[in-house]
Amino acid sequence: MLGGTGEARALAAELVARDLRVVSSLAGRVANPRLPVGEVRVGGFGGPDGLARWLTENHVEAVVDATHPFAERIGASAFQGARTAGVPLLRLQRPGWQAGPGDEWHWVSSLDEAASKITELGERIFLTSGRQGLSAFACCTDQWFLARCVDPPEPPLPPKIEILLDRGPYEVEGESALLREHRIDVLVTKDSGGTMTTAKLRAARERGIPVVVVKRPSRPETTTVETVPAALSWVSAMLGA
């Protein structure tokens, strides 16, 4: 299991409950990650060839890529490594978000494009796109930023920025208060999907705040499901469990 998401943890728990051996691999980018049940390994494999060797040496019978929708490099390695090792691969990816009535969403293809877009929309920006992408906004000298991250970010950063270290899930009331207290007039996020962080989108809608949404990167075509039960059925079929 290539994990790090809530769906990965839920699937690992279901599989372990069925007495299946599960090894969850975490990238190690978060200092104190939420750990799944079962065996856990932390760190990379050394690219797709290293992953293929690990799969072969450990007699892996099935691979589930349940990484974050924006873990593009890991997704490519999973596809190539599993194919090289001859191991069936499933992509477990939660559905993306959809704008609703009253939403003002601006879709962009990258954080760099988001940094350009915000100059048209406002001056006080709430960044919820992760600590690793903050450098894309370092050139924005006129805007003030509130950036929420799990771990402290590293420079380069925008010159006018406040860092909020926090981890979801969040509630609409709290998100609305945050937007109000910091006088936020633009929200920037990635299309992560799921329910853990949707409260900020509802709060933005209620307060009439535009949202800049970064589209998901493309992934290699492979068998894909959107729910943990569907992934559980696939694994059960692959292993005859």
mmCIF file of C-alpha atoms in Angstrom:
data_model
loop_
_atom_site.group_PDB
_atom_site.id
_atom_site.type_symbol
_atom_site.label_atom_id
_atom_site.label_comp_id
_atom_site.label_asym_id
_atom_site.label_seq_id
_atom_site.Cartn_x
_atom_site.Cartn_y
_atom_site.Cartn_z
ATOM 1 C CA MET A 1 0.000 0.000 0.000
ATOM 2 C CA LEU A 2 1.396 3.353 -1.050
ATOM 3 C CA GLY A 3 -0.366 5.414 1.563
ATOM 4 C CA GLY A 4 -0.482 8.620 3.549
ATOM 5 C CA THR A 5 -4.201 9.328 3.065
ATOM 6 C CA GLY A 6 -7.253 8.604 5.163
ATOM 7 C CA GLU A 7 -8.443 6.160 2.524
ATOM 8 C CA ALA A 8 -5.157 4.272 2.745
ATOM 9 C CA ARG A 9 -5.456 3.963 6.520
ATOM 10 C CA ALA A 10 -9.062 2.791 6.280
ATOM 11 C CA LEU A 11 -8.213 0.184 3.653
ATOM 12 C CA ALA A 12 -5.220 -1.077 5.646
ATOM 13 C CA ALA A 13 -7.444 -1.548 8.687
ATOM 14 C CA GLU A 14 -9.989 -3.532 6.662
ATOM 15 C CA LEU A 15 -7.333 -5.762 5.125
ATOM 16 C CA VAL A 16 -5.557 -6.435 8.420
ATOM 17 C CA ALA A 17 -8.922 -7.340 9.947
ATOM 18 C CA ARG A 18 -9.142 -10.040 7.258
ATOM 19 C CA ASP A 19 -5.765 -11.431 8.364
ATOM 20 C CA LEU A 20 -3.979 -10.209 5.240
ATOM 21 C CA ARG A 21 -0.416 -8.970 5.448
ATOM 22 C CA VAL A 22 -0.324 -5.284 4.615
ATOM 23 C CA VAL A 23 2.792 -3.138 4.303
ATOM 24 C CA SER A 24 1.985 0.578 4.120
ATOM 25 C CA SER A 25 4.676 2.769 2.604
ATOM 26 C CA LEU A 26 4.839 6.441 3.637
ATOM 27 C CA ALA A 27 6.956 9.036 1.879
ATOM 28 C CA GLY A 28 8.216 10.504 5.146
ATOM 29 C CA ARG A 29 7.499 14.140 4.281
ATOM 30 C CA VAL A 30 5.370 14.766 7.389
ATOM 31 C CA ALA A 31 7.152 14.827 10.746
ATOM 32 C CA ASN A 32 4.443 13.024 12.729
ATOM 33 C CA PRO A 33 2.180 11.192 10.276
ATOM 34 C CA ARG A 34 -0.958 9.326 11.257
ATOM 35 C CA LEU A 35 0.131 5.695 11.081
ATOM 36 C CA PRO A 36 -2.040 2.917 9.697
ATOM 37 C CA VAL A 37 -2.430 -0.503 11.294
ATOM 38 C CA GLY A 38 -0.202 -3.257 9.987
ATOM 39 C CA GLU A 39 3.422 -2.989 8.907
ATOM 40 C CA VAL A 40 4.773 0.450 8.009
ATOM 41 C CA ARG A 41 7.860 1.492 6.073
ATOM 42 C CA VAL A 42 8.965 5.111 5.664
ATOM 43 C CA GLY A 43 10.990 6.564 2.807
ATOM 44 C CA GLY A 44 11.399 6.118 -0.926
ATOM 45 C CA PHE A 45 12.330 3.033 -2.900
ATOM 46 C CA GLY A 46 14.875 4.618 -5.216
ATOM 47 C CA GLY A 47 12.560 5.185 -8.149
ATOM 48 C CA PRO A 48 10.454 2.713 -10.121
ATOM 49 C CA ASP A 49 13.296 0.191 -10.523
ATOM 50 C CA GLY A 50 13.890 0.180 -6.777
ATOM 51 C CA LEU A 51 10.190 -0.319 -6.169
ATOM 52 C CA ALA A 52 10.097 -3.180 -8.655
ATOM 53 C CA ARG A 53 12.981 -4.900 -6.835
ATOM 54 C CA TRP A 54 11.297 -4.424 -3.468
ATOM 55 C CA LEU A 55 8.035 -5.860 -4.756
ATOM 56 C CA THR A 56 9.814 -8.900 -6.167
ATOM 57 C CA GLU A 57 12.030 -9.509 -3.134
ATOM 58 C CA ASN A 58 9.062 -9.257 -0.771
ATOM 59 C CA HIS A 59 6.775 -11.460 -2.877
ATOM 60 C CA VAL A 60 4.101 -8.786 -3.128
ATOM 61 C CA GLU A 61 0.908 -10.000 -4.796
ATOM 62 C CA ALA A 62 -0.932 -6.688 -5.252
ATOM 63 C CA VAL A 63 -0.179 -2.967 -5.030
ATOM 64 C CA VAL A 64 -2.646 -0.246 -4.084
ATOM 65 C CA ASP A 65 -1.603 3.327 -4.828
ATOM 66 C CA ALA A 66 -3.673 5.302 -2.308
ATOM 67 C CA THR A 67 -1.396 8.343 -2.202
ATOM 68 C CA HIS A 68 -2.518 11.968 -2.292
ATOM 69 C CA PRO A 69 -4.016 13.085 -5.630
ATOM 70 C CA PHE A 70 -1.056 15.440 -6.090
ATOM 71 C CA ALA A 71 1.656 12.832 -5.392
ATOM 72 C CA GLU A 72 2.456 12.773 -9.092
ATOM 73 C CA ARG A 73 5.992 11.364 -8.886
ATOM 74 C CA ILE A 74 4.994 8.524 -6.570
ATOM 75 C CA GLY A 75 2.091 7.661 -8.855
ATOM 76 C CA ALA A 76 4.375 7.380 -11.873
ATOM 77 C CA SER A 77 6.828 5.198 -9.938
ATOM 78 C CA ALA A 78 3.998 2.956 -8.747
ATOM 79 C CA PHE A 79 2.787 2.438 -12.302
ATOM 80 C CA GLN A 80 6.222 1.693 -13.748
ATOM 81 C CA GLY A 81 7.461 -0.347 -10.781
ATOM 82 C CA ALA A 82 4.386 -2.562 -10.604
ATOM 83 C CA ARG A 83 4.461 -3.154 -14.344
ATOM 84 C CA THR A 84 8.146 -4.098 -14.250
ATOM 85 C CA ALA A 85 7.563 -6.505 -11.358
ATOM 86 C CA GLY A 86 4.455 -7.960 -12.987
ATOM 87 C CA VAL A 87 2.279 -7.103 -9.970
ATOM 88 C CA PRO A 88 -1.334 -5.911 -10.422
ATOM 89 C CA LEU A 89 -1.853 -2.264 -9.498
ATOM 90 C CA LEU A 90 -4.951 -0.424 -8.282
ATOM 91 C CA ARG A 91 -5.295 3.334 -7.915
ATOM 92 C CA LEU A 92 -7.545 4.365 -5.017
ATOM 93 C CA GLN A 93 -8.366 8.034 -5.562
ATOM 94 C CA ARG A 94 -11.197 9.944 -3.925
ATOM 95 C CA PRO A 95 -13.404 12.042 -6.220
ATOM 96 C CA GLY A 96 -12.431 15.636 -6.844
ATOM 97 C CA TRP A 97 -14.436 18.627 -5.679
ATOM 98 C CA GLN A 98 -17.210 20.211 -7.703
ATOM 99 C CA ALA A 99 -18.300 23.841 -7.470
ATOM 100 C CA GLY A 100 -21.874 24.393 -6.286
ATOM 101 C CA PRO A 101 -24.388 27.239 -6.377
ATOM 102 C CA GLY A 102 -22.881 30.417 -4.986
ATOM 103 C CA ASP A 103 -19.277 29.330 -5.503
ATOM 104 C CA GLU A 104 -16.801 31.519 -7.372
ATOM 105 C CA TRP A 105 -14.063 29.114 -8.359
ATOM 106 C CA HIS A 106 -11.136 29.841 -10.634
ATOM 107 C CA TRP A 107 -9.453 26.679 -11.928
ATOM 108 C CA VAL A 108 -5.717 26.796 -12.676
ATOM 109 C CA SER A 109 -3.203 24.183 -13.776
ATOM 110 C CA SER A 110 -0.381 24.920 -11.336
ATOM 111 C CA LEU A 111 0.618 26.876 -8.252
ATOM 112 C CA ASP A 112 2.584 29.251 -10.475
ATOM 113 C CA GLU A 113 -0.628 30.007 -12.350
ATOM 114 C CA ALA A 114 -2.407 30.430 -9.015
ATOM 115 C CA ALA A 115 0.199 32.994 -7.970
ATOM 116 C CA SER A 116 -0.584 35.000 -11.094
ATOM 117 C CA LYS A 117 -4.345 34.636 -10.699
ATOM 118 C CA ILE A 118 -4.548 35.979 -7.151
ATOM 119 C CA THR A 119 -3.253 39.377 -8.282
ATOM 120 C CA GLU A 120 -6.595 39.849 -10.070
ATOM 121 C CA LEU A 121 -8.738 38.781 -7.112
ATOM 122 C CA GLY A 122 -7.526 40.201 -3.816
ATOM 123 C CA GLU A 123 -4.810 41.252 -1.405
ATOM 124 C CA ARG A 124 -5.203 38.968 1.632
ATOM 125 C CA ILE A 125 -4.752 35.342 0.656
ATOM 126 C CA PHE A 126 -5.403 32.134 2.585
ATOM 127 C CA LEU A 127 -3.041 29.444 1.249
ATOM 128 C CA THR A 128 -4.057 25.845 1.947
ATOM 129 C CA SER A 129 -2.012 24.247 -0.823
ATOM 130 C CA GLY A 130 0.685 22.637 1.356
ATOM 131 C CA ARG A 131 4.069 23.776 2.596
ATOM 132 C CA GLN A 132 6.059 22.460 -0.372
ATOM 133 C CA GLY A 133 4.400 24.781 -2.851
ATOM 134 C CA LEU A 134 4.755 28.059 -0.994
ATOM 135 C CA SER A 135 7.817 29.045 -3.021
ATOM 136 C CA ALA A 136 5.503 29.633 -5.998
ATOM 137 C CA PHE A 137 4.156 32.694 -4.154
ATOM 138 C CA ALA A 138 7.535 34.103 -3.089
ATOM 139 C CA CYS A 139 7.374 36.618 -5.940
ATOM 140 C CA CYS A 140 4.073 38.058 -4.668
ATOM 141 C CA THR A 141 5.278 41.136 -2.821
ATOM 142 C CA ASP A 142 2.002 43.077 -2.721
ATOM 143 C CA GLN A 143 -0.241 40.424 -1.157
ATOM 144 C CA TRP A 144 -0.416 39.294 2.484
ATOM 145 C CA PHE A 145 -0.638 35.540 3.083
ATOM 146 C CA LEU A 146 -1.942 33.239 5.770
ATOM 147 C CA ALA A 147 -0.501 29.796 5.004
ATOM 148 C CA ARG A 148 -1.766 26.715 6.826
ATOM 149 C CA CYS A 149 0.589 23.734 6.930
ATOM 150 C CA VAL A 150 1.088 20.584 8.974
ATOM 151 C CA ASP A 151 4.846 21.177 9.327
ATOM 152 C CA PRO A 152 6.881 24.417 9.148
ATOM 153 C CA PRO A 153 7.749 25.408 5.551
ATOM 154 C CA GLU A 154 11.200 26.234 4.268
ATOM 155 C CA PRO A 155 12.137 29.334 2.252
ATOM 156 C CA PRO A 156 11.721 30.902 -0.188
ATOM 157 C CA LEU A 157 8.446 32.316 1.108
ATOM 158 C CA PRO A 158 6.389 35.420 0.342
ATOM 159 C CA PRO A 159 7.733 38.472 2.221
ATOM 160 C CA LYS A 160 4.405 39.115 3.980
ATOM 161 C CA ILE A 161 3.253 35.804 5.404
ATOM 162 C CA GLU A 162 1.904 34.306 8.618
ATOM 163 C CA ILE A 163 2.255 30.537 9.128
ATOM 164 C CA LEU A 164 -0.514 28.590 10.845
ATOM 165 C CA LEU A 165 0.503 25.049 11.854
ATOM 166 C CA ASP A 166 -2.608 22.900 12.032
ATOM 167 C CA ARG A 167 -4.039 19.610 10.818
ATOM 168 C CA GLY A 168 -7.634 18.776 9.798
ATOM 169 C CA PRO A 169 -10.396 17.879 9.866
ATOM 170 C CA TYR A 170 -11.920 21.343 10.168
ATOM 171 C CA GLU A 171 -15.391 22.725 10.894
ATOM 172 C CA VAL A 172 -17.210 25.387 8.864
ATOM 173 C CA GLU A 173 -17.683 27.656 11.895
ATOM 174 C CA GLY A 174 -13.971 27.644 12.666
ATOM 175 C CA GLU A 175 -12.986 28.201 9.044
ATOM 176 C CA SER A 176 -15.424 31.091 8.718
ATOM 177 C CA ALA A 177 -14.017 32.697 11.867
ATOM 178 C CA LEU A 178 -10.488 32.301 10.487
ATOM 179 C CA LEU A 179 -11.449 34.009 7.235
ATOM 180 C CA ARG A 180 -13.161 36.825 9.105
ATOM 181 C CA GLU A 181 -10.441 37.426 11.688
ATOM 182 C CA HIS A 182 -7.697 37.613 9.064
ATOM 183 C CA ARG A 183 -9.833 39.589 6.580
ATOM 184 C CA ILE A 184 -9.182 37.000 3.879
ATOM 185 C CA ASP A 185 -10.469 37.899 0.421
ATOM 186 C CA VAL A 186 -9.053 34.963 -1.631
ATOM 187 C CA LEU A 187 -8.667 31.261 -0.848
ATOM 188 C CA VAL A 188 -6.093 29.100 -2.672
ATOM 189 C CA THR A 189 -6.324 25.313 -2.536
ATOM 190 C CA LYS A 190 -5.623 22.142 -4.465
ATOM 191 C CA ASP A 191 -8.373 19.823 -5.673
ATOM 192 C CA SER A 192 -7.581 17.255 -2.987
ATOM 193 C CA GLY A 193 -11.148 15.952 -2.770
ATOM 194 C CA GLY A 194 -12.624 14.207 0.251
ATOM 195 C CA THR A 195 -14.416 15.703 3.221
ATOM 196 C CA MET A 196 -11.602 16.447 5.677
ATOM 197 C CA THR A 197 -10.941 19.961 4.377
ATOM 198 C CA THR A 198 -14.168 20.912 2.568
ATOM 199 C CA ALA A 199 -15.219 23.218 5.422
ATOM 200 C CA LYS A 200 -13.014 25.991 4.021
ATOM 201 C CA LEU A 201 -14.884 25.810 0.712
ATOM 202 C CA ARG A 202 -18.258 26.149 2.415
ATOM 203 C CA ALA A 203 -16.956 29.014 4.527
ATOM 204 C CA ALA A 204 -15.651 30.788 1.422
ATOM 205 C CA ARG A 205 -19.025 30.333 -0.281
ATOM 206 C CA GLU A 206 -20.898 31.753 2.692
ATOM 207 C CA ARG A 207 -18.602 34.776 2.850
ATOM 208 C CA GLY A 208 -18.558 35.358 -0.915
ATOM 209 C CA ILE A 209 -14.800 34.760 -1.195
ATOM 210 C CA PRO A 210 -13.355 33.602 -4.549
ATOM 211 C CA VAL A 211 -11.425 30.339 -4.550
ATOM 212 C CA VAL A 212 -8.457 29.514 -6.766
ATOM 213 C CA VAL A 213 -8.384 25.748 -7.271
ATOM 214 C CA VAL A 214 -5.363 23.905 -8.674
ATOM 215 C CA LYS A 215 -6.353 21.035 -10.955
ATOM 216 C CA ARG A 216 -5.073 17.541 -10.274
ATOM 217 C CA PRO A 217 -2.061 16.366 -12.291
ATOM 218 C CA SER A 218 -2.551 13.601 -14.813
ATOM 219 C CA ARG A 219 -1.792 10.016 -13.789
ATOM 220 C CA PRO A 220 -0.873 6.949 -15.848
ATOM 221 C CA GLU A 221 -3.963 5.016 -16.885
ATOM 222 C CA THR A 222 -4.597 2.044 -14.606
ATOM 223 C CA THR A 223 -7.505 0.389 -12.842
ATOM 224 C CA THR A 224 -8.975 3.053 -10.547
ATOM 225 C CA VAL A 225 -11.659 3.102 -7.867
ATOM 226 C CA GLU A 226 -12.971 5.947 -5.721
ATOM 227 C CA THR A 227 -13.985 4.199 -2.487
ATOM 228 C CA VAL A 228 -12.458 1.962 0.146
ATOM 229 C CA PRO A 229 -15.133 -0.770 -0.280
ATOM 230 C CA ALA A 230 -14.388 -0.920 -4.018
ATOM 231 C CA ALA A 231 -10.665 -1.184 -3.308
ATOM 232 C CA LEU A 232 -11.336 -3.921 -0.744
ATOM 233 C CA SER A 233 -13.299 -5.894 -3.343
ATOM 234 C CA TRP A 234 -10.450 -5.560 -5.855
ATOM 235 C CA VAL A 235 -7.807 -6.737 -3.391
ATOM 236 C CA SER A 236 -9.995 -9.627 -2.289
ATOM 237 C CA ALA A 237 -10.429 -10.693 -5.905
ATOM 238 C CA MET A 238 -6.690 -10.434 -6.608
ATOM 239 C CA LEU A 239 -5.728 -12.487 -3.560
ATOM 240 C CA GLY A 240 -8.709 -14.803 -3.460
ATOM 241 C CA ALA A 241 -9.414 -13.652 0.099
#
